[in-house]
Short mmCIF file of C-alpha atoms in Angstrom, two decimals:
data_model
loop_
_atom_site.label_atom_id
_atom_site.label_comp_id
_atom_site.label_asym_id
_atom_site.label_seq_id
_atom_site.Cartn_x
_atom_site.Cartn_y
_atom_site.Cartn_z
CA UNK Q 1156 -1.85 -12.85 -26.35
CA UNK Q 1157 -2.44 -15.31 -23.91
CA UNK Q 1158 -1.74 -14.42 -20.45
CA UNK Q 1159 -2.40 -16.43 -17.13
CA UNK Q 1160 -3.66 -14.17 -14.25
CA UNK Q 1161 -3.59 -15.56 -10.64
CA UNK Q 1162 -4.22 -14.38 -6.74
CA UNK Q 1163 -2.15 -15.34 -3.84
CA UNK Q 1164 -3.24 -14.23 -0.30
CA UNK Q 1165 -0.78 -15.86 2.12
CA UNK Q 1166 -2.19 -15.57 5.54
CA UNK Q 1167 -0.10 -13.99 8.08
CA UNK Q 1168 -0.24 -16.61 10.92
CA UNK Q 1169 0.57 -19.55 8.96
CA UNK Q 1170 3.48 -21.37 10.02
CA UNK Q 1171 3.89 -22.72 6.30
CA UNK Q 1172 3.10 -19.75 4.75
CA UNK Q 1173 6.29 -19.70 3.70
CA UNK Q 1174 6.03 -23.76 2.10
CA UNK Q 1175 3.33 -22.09 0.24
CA UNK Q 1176 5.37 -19.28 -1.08
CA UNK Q 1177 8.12 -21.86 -2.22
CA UNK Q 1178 5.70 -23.72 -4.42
CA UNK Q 1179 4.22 -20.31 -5.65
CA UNK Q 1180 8.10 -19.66 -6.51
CA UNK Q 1181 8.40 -23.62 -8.45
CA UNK Q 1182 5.08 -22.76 -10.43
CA UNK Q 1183 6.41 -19.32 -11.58
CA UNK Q 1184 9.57 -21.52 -12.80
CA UNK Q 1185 7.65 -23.98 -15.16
CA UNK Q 1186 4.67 -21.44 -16.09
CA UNK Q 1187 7.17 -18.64 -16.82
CA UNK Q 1188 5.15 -17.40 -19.78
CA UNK Q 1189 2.48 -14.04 -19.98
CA UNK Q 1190 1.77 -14.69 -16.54
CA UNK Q 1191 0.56 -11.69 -13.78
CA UNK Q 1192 0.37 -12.69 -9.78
CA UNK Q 1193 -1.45 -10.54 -7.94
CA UNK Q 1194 -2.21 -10.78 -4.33
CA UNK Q 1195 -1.60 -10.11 -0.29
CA UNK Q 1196 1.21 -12.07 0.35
CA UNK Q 1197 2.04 -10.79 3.45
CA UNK Q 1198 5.86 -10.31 4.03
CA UNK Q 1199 7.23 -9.33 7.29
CA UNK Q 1200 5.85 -11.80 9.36
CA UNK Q 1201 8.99 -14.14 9.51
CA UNK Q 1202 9.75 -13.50 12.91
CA UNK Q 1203 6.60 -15.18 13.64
CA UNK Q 1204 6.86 -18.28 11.48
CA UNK Q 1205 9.29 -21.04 10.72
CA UNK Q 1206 12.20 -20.74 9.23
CA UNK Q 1207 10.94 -21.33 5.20
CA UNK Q 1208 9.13 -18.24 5.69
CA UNK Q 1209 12.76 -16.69 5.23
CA UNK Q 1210 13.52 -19.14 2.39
CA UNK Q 1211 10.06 -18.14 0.83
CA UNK Q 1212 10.15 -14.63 0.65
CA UNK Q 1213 14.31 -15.20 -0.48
CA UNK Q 1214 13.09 -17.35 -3.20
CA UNK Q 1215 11.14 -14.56 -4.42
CA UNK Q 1216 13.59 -11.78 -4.17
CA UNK Q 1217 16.24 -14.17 -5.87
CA UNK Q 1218 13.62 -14.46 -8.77
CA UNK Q 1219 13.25 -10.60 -9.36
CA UNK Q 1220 17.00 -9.98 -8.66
CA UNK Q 1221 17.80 -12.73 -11.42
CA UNK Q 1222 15.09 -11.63 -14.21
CA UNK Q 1223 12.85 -14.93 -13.65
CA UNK Q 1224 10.13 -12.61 -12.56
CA UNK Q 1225 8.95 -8.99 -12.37
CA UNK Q 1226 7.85 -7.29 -9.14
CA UNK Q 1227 6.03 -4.51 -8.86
CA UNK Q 1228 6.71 -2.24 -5.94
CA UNK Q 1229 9.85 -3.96 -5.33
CA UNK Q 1230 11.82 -1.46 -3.15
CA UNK Q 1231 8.22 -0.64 -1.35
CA UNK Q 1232 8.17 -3.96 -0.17
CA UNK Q 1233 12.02 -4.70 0.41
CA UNK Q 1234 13.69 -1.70 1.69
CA UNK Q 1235 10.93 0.22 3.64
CA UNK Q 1236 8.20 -0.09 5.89
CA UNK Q 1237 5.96 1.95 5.06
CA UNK Q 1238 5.19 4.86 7.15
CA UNK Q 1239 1.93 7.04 7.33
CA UNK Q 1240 3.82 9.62 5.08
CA UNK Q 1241 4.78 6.90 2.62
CA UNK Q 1242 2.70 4.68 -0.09
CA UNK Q 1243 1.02 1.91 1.65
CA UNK Q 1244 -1.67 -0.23 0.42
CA UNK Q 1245 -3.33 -0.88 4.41
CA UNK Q 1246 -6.08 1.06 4.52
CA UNK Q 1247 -5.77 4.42 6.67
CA UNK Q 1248 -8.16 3.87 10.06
CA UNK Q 1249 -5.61 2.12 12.46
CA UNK Q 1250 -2.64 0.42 11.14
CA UNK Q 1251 0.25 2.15 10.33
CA UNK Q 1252 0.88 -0.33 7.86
CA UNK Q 1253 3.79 -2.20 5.82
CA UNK Q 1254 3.03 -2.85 2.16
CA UNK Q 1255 1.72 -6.18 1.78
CA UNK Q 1256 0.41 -6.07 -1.31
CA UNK Q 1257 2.09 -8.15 -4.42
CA UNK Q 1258 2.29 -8.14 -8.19
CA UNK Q 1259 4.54 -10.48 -10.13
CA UNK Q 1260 4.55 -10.50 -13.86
CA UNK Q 1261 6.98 -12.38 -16.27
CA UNK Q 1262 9.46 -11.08 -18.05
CA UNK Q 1263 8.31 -10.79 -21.34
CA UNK Q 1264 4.81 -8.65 -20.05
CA UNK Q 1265 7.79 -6.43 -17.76
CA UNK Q 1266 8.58 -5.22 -21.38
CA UNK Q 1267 5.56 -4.12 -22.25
CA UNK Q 1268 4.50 -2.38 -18.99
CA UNK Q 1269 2.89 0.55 -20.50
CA UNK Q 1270 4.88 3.30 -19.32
CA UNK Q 1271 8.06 1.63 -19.06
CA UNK Q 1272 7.44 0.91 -15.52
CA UNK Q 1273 7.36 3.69 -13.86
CA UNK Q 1274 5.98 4.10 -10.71
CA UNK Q 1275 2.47 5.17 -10.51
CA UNK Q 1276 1.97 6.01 -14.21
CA UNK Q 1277 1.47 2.10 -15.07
CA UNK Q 1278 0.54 0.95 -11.60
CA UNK Q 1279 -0.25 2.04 -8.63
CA UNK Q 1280 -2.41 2.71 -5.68
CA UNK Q 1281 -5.92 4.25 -5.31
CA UNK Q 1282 -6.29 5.62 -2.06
CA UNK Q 1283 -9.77 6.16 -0.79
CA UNK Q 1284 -9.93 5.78 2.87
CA UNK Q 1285 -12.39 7.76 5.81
CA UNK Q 1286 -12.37 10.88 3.63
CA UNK Q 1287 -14.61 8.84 1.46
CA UNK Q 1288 -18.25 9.13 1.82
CA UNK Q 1289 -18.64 5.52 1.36
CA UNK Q 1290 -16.74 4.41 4.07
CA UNK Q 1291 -17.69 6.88 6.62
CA UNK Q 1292 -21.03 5.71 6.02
CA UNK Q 1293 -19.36 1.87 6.48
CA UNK Q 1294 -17.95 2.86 9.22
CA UNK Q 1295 -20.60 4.85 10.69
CA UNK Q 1296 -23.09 1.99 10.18
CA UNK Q 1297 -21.11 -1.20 11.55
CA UNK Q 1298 -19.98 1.41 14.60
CA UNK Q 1299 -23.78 2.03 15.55
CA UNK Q 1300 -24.91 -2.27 15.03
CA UNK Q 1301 -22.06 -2.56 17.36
CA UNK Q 1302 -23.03 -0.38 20.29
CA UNK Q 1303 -27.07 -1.00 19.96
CA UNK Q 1304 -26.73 -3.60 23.69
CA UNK Q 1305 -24.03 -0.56 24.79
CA UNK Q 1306 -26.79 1.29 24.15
CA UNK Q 1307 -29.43 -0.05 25.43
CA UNK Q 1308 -27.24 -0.56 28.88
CA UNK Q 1309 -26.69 2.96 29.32
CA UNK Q 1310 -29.97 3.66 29.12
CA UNK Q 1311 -30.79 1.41 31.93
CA UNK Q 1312 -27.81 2.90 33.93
CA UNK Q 1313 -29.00 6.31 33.55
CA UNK Q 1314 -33.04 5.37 34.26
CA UNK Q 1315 -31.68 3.96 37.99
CA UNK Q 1316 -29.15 7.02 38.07
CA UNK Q 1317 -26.52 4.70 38.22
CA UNK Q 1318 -23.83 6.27 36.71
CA UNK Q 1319 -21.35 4.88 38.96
CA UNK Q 1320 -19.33 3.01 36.18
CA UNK Q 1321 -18.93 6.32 33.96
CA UNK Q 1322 -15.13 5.55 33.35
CA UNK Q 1323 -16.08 1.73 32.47
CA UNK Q 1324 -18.94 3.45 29.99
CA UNK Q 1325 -16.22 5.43 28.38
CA UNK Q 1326 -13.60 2.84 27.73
CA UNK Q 1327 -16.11 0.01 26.41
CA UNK Q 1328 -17.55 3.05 24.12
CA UNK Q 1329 -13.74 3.25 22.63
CA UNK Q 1330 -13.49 0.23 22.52
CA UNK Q 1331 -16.30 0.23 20.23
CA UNK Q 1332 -15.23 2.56 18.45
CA UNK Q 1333 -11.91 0.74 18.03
CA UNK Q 1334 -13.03 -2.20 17.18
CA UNK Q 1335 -15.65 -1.11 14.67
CA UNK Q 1336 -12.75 -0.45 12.16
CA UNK Q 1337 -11.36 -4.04 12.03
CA UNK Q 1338 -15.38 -4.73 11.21
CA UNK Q 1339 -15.67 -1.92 8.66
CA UNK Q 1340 -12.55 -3.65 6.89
CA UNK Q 1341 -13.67 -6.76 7.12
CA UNK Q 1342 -16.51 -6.04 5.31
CA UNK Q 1343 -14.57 -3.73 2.58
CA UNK Q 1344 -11.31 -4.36 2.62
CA UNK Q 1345 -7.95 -3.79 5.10
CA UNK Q 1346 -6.16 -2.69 1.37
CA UNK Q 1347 -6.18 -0.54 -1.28
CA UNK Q 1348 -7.10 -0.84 -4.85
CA UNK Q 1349 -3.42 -2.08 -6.23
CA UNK Q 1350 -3.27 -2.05 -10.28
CA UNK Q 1351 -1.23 -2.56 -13.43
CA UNK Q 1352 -1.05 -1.40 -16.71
CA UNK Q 1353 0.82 -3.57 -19.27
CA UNK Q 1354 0.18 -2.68 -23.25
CA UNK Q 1355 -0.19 -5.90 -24.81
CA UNK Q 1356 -1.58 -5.57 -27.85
CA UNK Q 1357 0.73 -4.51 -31.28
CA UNK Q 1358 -0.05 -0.76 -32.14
#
């Protein structure tokens, strides 16, 4: 089969972010066929926007309450924000996190979801976050490149004995520290690996 794969990622502090989820909504209307949307679309910022932010993100709940299209994680992204107990796809070193992650799929490939859509057998999360070596290393590395002039300063302070601005040491190294996460997700990613299954193929 022939199926049409896209990615959305609808930045947060876009005023027409929501215009752009409108025409995302008008394409999935003409191009209804085998298609799979995946992307950060990044709902729950329409307090900040205008007004067709609401009218975006209704457009797409209309479409998955009415059959048009599919969503995965539905009630995830709907009815909850999610908490650090819950399934989130924001990666686990500062945000508490909503779920901002997205996949749409068309009816037809709904039907063939390979485990009839249940939750986490046919898609899902993986969830790697600081427990992983990888990106404790990340982390590790972008927070040292990031205090190297801190560094350097306190050694200066401490060659005078000039240790005067201790508590002004101690917030800029937290700060550092703080800071270096944003940078180790930048350079990663601020989400988790998001998949689907879907059995396409005739057995």
């Amino acid at each position: 089969q022939n199926i049409s794969l896209g990615s959305v990622h609808l930045k947060p502090d876009d005023p027409y972010r929501g215009e752009e989820m409108i025409k995302l909504a008008n394409w999935i209307s003409v191009n209804n066929s085998n298609l799979i949307i995946v992307g950060d679309f990044n709902w729950g910022y329409r307090r900040t926007a205008y007004i067709e932010n609401y009218l975006g993100e209704k457009r797409i709940k209309a479409m998955h309450d009415s059959g048009t299209v599919f969503q995965l994680f539905y009630e995830l992204s709907y009815l909850v924000k999610a908490k650090a107990n819950k399934l989130r796809t924001n990666m686990g070193f500062r945000k508490s996190g909503y779920f901002y992650d997205q996949i749409l799929i068309s009816p037809d490939l709904s039907d063939n979801l390979a485990d009839g859509g249940e939750f986490l057998k046919d898609c899902g999360i993986f969830a790697y976050d600081l427990r992983s070596g990888f990106m404790k290393q990340t982390d590790n590395y972008i927070e040292a490149e990031r205090s190297k002039g801190l560094n350097k300063y306190i050694d200066l302070l401490y060659k005078d004995n000039d240790i005067a601005n201790e508590a002004i040491l101690s917030k800029t190294r937290s700060n550092v520290d703080y800071y270096s996460k944003d940078y180790t997700t930048f350079f990663v990613s601020d989400h988790r690996i998001v998949w689907v299954q879907i059995d396409v193929f005739d057995n």
